[in-house]
XYZ file of C-alpha atoms in Angstrom:
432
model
C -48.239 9.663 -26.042
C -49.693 13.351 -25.577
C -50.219 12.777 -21.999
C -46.942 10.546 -20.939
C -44.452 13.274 -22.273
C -45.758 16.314 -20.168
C -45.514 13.513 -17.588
C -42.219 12.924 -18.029
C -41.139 16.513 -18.326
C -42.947 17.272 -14.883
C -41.074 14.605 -13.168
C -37.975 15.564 -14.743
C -38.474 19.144 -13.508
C -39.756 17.667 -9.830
C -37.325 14.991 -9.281
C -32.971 15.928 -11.110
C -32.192 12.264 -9.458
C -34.608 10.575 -11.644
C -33.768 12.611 -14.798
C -30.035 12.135 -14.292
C -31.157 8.086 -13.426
C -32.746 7.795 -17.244
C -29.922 9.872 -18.457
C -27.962 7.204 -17.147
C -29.777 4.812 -18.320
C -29.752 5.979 -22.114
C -26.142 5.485 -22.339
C -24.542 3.767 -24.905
C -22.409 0.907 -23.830
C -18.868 2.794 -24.900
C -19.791 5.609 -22.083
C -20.843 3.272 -19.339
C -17.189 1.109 -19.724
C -15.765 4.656 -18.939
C -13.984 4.212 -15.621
C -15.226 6.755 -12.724
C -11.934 8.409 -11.721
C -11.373 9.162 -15.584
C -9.688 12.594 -15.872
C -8.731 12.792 -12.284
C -5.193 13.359 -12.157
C -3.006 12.577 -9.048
C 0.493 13.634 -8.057
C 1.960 10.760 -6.182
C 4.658 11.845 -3.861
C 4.362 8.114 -1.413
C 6.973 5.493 -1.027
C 7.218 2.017 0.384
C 3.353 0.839 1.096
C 0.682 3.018 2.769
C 0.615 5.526 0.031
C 1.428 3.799 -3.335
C -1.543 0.745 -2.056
C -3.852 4.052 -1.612
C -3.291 5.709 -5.489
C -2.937 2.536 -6.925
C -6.552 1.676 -6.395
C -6.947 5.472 -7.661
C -5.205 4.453 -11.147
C -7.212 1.269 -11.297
C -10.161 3.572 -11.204
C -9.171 5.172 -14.155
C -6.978 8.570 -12.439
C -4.008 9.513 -14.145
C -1.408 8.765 -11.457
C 2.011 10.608 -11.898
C 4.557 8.956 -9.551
C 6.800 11.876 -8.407
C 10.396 9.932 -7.095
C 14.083 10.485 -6.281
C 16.663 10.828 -8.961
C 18.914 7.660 -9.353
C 17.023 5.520 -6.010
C 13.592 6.041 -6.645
C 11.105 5.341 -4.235
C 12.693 2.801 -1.229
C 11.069 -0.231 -2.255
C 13.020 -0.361 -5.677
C 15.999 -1.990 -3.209
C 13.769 -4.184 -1.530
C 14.971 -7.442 -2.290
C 15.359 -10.695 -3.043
C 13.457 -11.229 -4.889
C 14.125 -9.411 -7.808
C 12.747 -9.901 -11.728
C 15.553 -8.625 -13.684
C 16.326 -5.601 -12.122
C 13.268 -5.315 -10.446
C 12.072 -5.293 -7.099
C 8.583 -7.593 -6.732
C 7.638 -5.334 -3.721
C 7.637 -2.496 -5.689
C 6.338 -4.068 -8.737
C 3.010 -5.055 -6.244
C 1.827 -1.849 -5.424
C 2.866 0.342 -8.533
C 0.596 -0.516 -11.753
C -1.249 1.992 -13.735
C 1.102 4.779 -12.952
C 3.500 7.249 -14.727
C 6.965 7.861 -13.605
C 8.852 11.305 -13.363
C 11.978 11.909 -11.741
C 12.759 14.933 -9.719
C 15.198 16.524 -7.355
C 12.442 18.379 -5.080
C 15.562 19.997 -2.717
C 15.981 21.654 -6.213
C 14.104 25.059 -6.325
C 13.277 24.713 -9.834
C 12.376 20.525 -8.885
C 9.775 22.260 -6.185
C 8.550 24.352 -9.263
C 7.536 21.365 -11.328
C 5.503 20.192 -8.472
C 3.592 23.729 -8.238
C 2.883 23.355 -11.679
C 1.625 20.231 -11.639
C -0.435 20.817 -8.721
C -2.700 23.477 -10.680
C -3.458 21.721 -13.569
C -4.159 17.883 -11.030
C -6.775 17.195 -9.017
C -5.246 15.413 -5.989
C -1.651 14.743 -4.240
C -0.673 12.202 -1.992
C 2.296 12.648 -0.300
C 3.883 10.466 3.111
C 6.565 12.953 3.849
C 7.715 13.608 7.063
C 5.625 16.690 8.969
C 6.853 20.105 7.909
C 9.095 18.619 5.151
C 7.250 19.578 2.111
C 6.408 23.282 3.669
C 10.539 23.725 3.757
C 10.267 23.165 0.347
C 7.477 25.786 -0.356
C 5.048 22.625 -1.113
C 2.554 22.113 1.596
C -1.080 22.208 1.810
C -0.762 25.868 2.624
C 1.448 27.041 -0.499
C -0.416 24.659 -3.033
C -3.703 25.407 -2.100
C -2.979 29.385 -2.860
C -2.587 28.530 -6.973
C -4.730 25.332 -6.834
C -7.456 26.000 -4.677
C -9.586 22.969 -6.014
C -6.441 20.254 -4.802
C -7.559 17.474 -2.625
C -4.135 16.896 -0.521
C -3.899 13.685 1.313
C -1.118 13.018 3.796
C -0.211 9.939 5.171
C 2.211 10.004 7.932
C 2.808 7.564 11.189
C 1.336 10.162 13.942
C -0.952 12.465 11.959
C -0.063 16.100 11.130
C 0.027 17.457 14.766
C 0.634 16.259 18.512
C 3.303 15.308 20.359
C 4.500 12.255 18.510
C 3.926 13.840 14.916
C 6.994 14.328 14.440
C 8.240 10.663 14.580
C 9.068 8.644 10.943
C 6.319 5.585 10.660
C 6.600 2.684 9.742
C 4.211 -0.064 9.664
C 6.022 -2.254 12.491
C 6.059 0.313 14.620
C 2.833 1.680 14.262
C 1.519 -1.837 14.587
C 3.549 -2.246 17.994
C 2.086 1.379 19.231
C -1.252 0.868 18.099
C -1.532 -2.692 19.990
C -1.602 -4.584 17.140
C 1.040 -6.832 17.960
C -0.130 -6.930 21.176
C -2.961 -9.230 19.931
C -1.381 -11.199 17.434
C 0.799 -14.219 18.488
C -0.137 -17.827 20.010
C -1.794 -17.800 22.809
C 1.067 -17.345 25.701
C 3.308 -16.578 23.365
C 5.484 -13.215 22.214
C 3.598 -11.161 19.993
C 4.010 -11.866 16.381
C 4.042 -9.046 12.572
C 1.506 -10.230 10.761
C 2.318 -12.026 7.775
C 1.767 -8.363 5.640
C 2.197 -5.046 6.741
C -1.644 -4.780 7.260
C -1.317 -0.935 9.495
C 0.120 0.384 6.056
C -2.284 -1.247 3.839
C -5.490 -0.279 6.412
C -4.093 3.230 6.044
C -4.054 3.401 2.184
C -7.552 2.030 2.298
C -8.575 4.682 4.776
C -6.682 7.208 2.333
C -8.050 6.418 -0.793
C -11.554 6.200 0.876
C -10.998 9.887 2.313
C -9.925 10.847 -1.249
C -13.070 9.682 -2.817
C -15.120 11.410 -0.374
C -13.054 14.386 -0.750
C -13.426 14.383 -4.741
C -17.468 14.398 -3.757
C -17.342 17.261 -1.416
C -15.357 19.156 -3.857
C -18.016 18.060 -6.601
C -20.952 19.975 -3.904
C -18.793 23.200 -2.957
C -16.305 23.550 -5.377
C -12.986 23.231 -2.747
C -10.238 21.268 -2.154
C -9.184 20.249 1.319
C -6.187 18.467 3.588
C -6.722 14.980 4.381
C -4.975 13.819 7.298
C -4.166 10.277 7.549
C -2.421 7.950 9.771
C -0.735 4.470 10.612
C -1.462 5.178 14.453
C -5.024 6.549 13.773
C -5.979 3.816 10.807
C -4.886 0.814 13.297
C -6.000 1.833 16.565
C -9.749 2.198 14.416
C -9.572 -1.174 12.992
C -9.283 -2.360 16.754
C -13.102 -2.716 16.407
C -14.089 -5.589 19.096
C -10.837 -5.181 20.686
C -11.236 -1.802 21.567
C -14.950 -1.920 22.512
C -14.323 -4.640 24.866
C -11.414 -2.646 26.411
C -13.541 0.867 26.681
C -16.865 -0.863 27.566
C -16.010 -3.450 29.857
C -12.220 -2.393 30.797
C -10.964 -6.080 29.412
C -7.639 -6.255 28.411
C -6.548 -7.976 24.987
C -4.565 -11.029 24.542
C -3.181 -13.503 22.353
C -5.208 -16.000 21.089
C -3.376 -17.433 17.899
C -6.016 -18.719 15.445
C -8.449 -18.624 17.660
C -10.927 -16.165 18.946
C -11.868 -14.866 22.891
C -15.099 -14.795 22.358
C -16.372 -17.806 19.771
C -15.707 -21.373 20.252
C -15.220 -22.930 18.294
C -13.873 -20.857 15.997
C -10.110 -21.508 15.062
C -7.451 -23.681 13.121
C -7.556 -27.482 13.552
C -4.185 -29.593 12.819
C -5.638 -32.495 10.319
C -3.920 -35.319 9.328
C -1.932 -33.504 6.923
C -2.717 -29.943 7.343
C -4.550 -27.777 9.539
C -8.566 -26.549 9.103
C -10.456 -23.458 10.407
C -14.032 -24.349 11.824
C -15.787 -21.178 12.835
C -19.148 -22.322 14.167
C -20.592 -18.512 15.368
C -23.613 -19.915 16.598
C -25.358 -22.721 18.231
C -26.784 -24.574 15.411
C -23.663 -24.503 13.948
C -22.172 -26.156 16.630
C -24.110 -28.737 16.540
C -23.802 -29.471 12.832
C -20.246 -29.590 13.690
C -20.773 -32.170 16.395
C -22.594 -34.100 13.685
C -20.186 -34.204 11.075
C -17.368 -35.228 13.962
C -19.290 -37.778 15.191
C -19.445 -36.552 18.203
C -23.182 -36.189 19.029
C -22.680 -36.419 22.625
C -21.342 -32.823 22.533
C -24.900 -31.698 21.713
C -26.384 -32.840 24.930
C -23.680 -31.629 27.108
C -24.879 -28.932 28.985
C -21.545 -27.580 29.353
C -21.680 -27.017 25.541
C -25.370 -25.906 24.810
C -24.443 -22.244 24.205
C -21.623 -20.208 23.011
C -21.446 -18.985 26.288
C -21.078 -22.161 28.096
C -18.725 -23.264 25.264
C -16.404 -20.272 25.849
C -16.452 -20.921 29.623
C -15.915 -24.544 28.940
C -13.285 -23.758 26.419
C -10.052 -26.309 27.069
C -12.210 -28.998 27.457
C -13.881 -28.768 24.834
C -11.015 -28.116 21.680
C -8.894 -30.943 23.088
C -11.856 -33.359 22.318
C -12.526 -31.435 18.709
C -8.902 -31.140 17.808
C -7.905 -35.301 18.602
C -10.882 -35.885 15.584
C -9.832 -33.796 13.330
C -6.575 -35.319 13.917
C -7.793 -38.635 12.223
C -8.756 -37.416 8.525
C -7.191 -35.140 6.175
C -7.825 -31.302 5.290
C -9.532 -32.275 2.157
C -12.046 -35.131 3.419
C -13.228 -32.998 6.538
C -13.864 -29.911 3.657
C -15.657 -32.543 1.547
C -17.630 -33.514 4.732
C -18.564 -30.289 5.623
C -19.447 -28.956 2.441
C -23.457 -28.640 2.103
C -23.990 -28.201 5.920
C -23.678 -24.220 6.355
C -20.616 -24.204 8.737
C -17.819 -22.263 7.825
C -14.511 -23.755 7.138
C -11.590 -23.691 5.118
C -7.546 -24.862 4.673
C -5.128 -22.734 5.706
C -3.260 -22.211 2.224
C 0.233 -21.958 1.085
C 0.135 -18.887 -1.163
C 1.103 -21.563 -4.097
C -2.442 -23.235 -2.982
C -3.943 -19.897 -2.715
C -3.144 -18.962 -6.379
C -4.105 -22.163 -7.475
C -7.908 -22.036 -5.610
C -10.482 -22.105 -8.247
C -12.258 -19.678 -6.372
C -9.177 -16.722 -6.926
C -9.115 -17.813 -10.433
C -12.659 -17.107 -11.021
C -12.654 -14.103 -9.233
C -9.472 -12.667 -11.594
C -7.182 -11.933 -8.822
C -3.956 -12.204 -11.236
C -3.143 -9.510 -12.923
C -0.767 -10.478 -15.881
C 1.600 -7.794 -17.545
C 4.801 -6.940 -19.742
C 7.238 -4.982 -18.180
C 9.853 -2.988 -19.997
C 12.670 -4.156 -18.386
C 11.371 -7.166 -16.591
C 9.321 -9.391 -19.317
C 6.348 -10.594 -18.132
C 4.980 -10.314 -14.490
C 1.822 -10.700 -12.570
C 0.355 -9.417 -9.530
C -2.661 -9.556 -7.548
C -5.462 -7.350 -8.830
C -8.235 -5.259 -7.433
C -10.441 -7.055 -4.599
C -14.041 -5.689 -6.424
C -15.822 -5.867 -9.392
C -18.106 -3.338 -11.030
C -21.002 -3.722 -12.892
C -20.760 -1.215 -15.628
C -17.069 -0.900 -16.252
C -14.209 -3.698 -16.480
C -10.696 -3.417 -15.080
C -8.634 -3.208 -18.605
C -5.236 -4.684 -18.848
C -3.388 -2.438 -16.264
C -0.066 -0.727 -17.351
C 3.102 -2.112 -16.192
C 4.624 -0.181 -12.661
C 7.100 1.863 -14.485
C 10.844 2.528 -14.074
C 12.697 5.336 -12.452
C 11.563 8.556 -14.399
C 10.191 6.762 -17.445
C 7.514 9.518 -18.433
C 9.748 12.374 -16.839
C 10.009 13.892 -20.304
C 6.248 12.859 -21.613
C 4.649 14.612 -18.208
C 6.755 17.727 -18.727
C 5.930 17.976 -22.440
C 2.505 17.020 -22.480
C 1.136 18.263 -19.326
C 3.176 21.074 -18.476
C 4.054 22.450 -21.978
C 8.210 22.206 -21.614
C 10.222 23.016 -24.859
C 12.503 20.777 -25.769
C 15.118 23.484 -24.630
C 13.642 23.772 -21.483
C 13.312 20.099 -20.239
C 16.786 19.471 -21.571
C 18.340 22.327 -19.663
C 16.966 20.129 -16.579
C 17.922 16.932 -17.464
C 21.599 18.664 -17.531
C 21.218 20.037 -13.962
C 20.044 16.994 -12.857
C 17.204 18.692 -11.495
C 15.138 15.876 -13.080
C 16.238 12.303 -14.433
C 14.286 10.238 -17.723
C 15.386 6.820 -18.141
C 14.512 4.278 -20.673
């Protein structure tokens, strides 16, 4: 014992990582359920997608999220509908858990005020404002950072901050149309097609609440906040990955492909007898396992079809003889078939099939709640699971200005008097 202790100490004094490791370590059980955002506050000042996706995953880390929205509307997707439970819309209701609601008229001066306030005593702000709105109002980057120096202040916008398009309004459509998106996504010789979800905006909250994190880090090592700009135009062109390499390395223009991809075959849906299948063999042995299960041996010594290559080249050819099999059996006995053999497949799911996989249920992808005006509602939940903390039962998304008066009270320190002199000017709006 006399000899491991100095030991210890000397490592402890060589190596801080290793005695903050065992420090970790020691922990009691109650301290490592604590949720890693807890006592990060965030002023959310988002509507419709990008931004509410991007501090929703904040609150489901544990940050205090206080959703700043109009008087009376609210933010947009409140009247985005059918369908509706109750009163309320189940867009909004998707993207909205875990967060507080206050209601305030920011073209009022003393509205703008609250917002200052809030900013010194929060940590971050998210707002998807036009460019150069907020600083009319006294409340950009600029004017907040000179009372809250340590505010991280994220904006999401269609264009970015600056340039000549900055000043256009974004919206995920279009930003998927500029950003070539749509370009790719369609059947093959077909008009382009939206994908089934607005996948610019929610690429862009990811992207946003990623550059918050990192932000909260940096600010950790130095001590400062900083503006985050983030963008629709900038997230999707960046998620172009393959797409874009192929176009700056080899100058080849994108098309549509439908379910299918340019460079893999074969990789794509299958219509079954009562359905449809995706079979995405990425490599050679693959391929042949799927000749095997088909029946079709021949295909293996084809030389047309001995590499992906060859396969790509030989393309036609070779999904019209692939796609009159899987023509003869159902979705369910080609998956029972292929199951065990290392090729990818899968059905292409209704979302009532998708909610009843065993697979989403396992993984806890419904998120059940009570809503105050709605009853009970679910949602789907956070995509990743942690090892030392568990997501708790999230609060419902809340109405129009339900914690107006608790966030005044409690984190600003508004009499009584005060907070109802507002609520009579209608510079801010509780409701029950």
């Amino acid at each position: 014992m006399s000899t491991v202790v100095p030991r210890l100490r000397r490592i402890h004094s060589i190596y801080p990582r290793f005695r903050r490791f065992t420090t970790l370590v020691n922990q009691s059980q109650g301290e490592r359920d604590v949720k890693p955002l807890k006592g990060i506050r965030v002023i959310d000042l988002t509507r419709v997608l990008a931004g509410p996706f991007a501090t929703m995953i904040l609150g489901d880390l544990g940050a205090e999220v206080i959703k700043v929205e109009r008087p009376g509307t609210g933010d947009d997707t409140r009247a985005w509908g059918p369908p509706f439970v109750g009163k309320e819309s189940a867009y909004f209701i998707s993207v909205n858990r875990n967060k507080k609601s206050i209601a305030v008229n920011l073209k009022d001066s003393k509205g703008a005020r609250i917002i200052t306030e809030l900013a010194e005593v929060c940590d971050v702000l998210v707002e998807n404002y036009l460019p150069g709105t907020l600083k009319k109002m006294g409340l950009s980057y600029q004017d907040l950072s000179r009372v809250a120096p340590r505010l991280i202040y994220c904006s999401i916008s269609g264009y970015g901050q600056t340039g000549p398009q900055s000043h256009r309004p974004g919206y995920d459509s279009i930003a998927s149309a500029v950003s070539g998106m749509m370009h790719i996504t369609g059947p093959e010789g077909g008009e382009p097609v939206r994908p089934g979800v607005a996948m610019t905006d929610l690429a862009t909250g990811l992207y946003a609440h990623g550059a918050i994190m990192a932000a909260l880090l940096h600010r950790n090592n130095t001590g400062r906040g900083q503006h985050i700009d983030c963008n629709l135009l900038s997230s999707q062109v960046a998620c172009l990955t393959h797409i874009a390499s192929n176009y700056l390395n080899a100058n080849k223009e994108a098309k549509r492909w439908g379910t299918a991809h340019e460079s893999i075959v074969p990789y794509q849906g299958f219509k079954t007898s009562d359905g449809f299948l995706v079979v995405a063999a990425g490599n050679d042995q693959q391929f042949f396992k799927v000749c095997k299960v088909l029946g079709l041996d021949t295909l293996i010594d084809n030389p047309k079809y001995k590499t992906n290559t060859l396969r790509v080249q030989h393309r036609s050819e070779l999904l019209l003889v692939l796609s009159q099999r899987l023509c003869e059996e159902s979705t369910a006995e080609w998956i029972k078939r292929f199951e065990g053999t290392g090729v990818p497949v899968g059905p292409i799911n209704s979302i009532q099939q998708v909610f009843s996989d065993p697979q989403v249920r396992h993984n806890g992808l419904v998120q059940e709640m009570e809503h105050p005006t709605a009853g009970p509602i679910a949602v789907p939940g956070p995509a990743v699971r942690f090892s030392d903390f568990e997501f708790d039962r999230p609060s419902p998304p809340p109405t129009i200005g339900q914690h107006t008066v608790q966030v005044l009270k409690d984190t600003l320190g508004y009499s009584d008097h005060v907070i109802q002199e507002l609520l009579e000017q209608k510079t801010i709006e509780q409701q029950l």
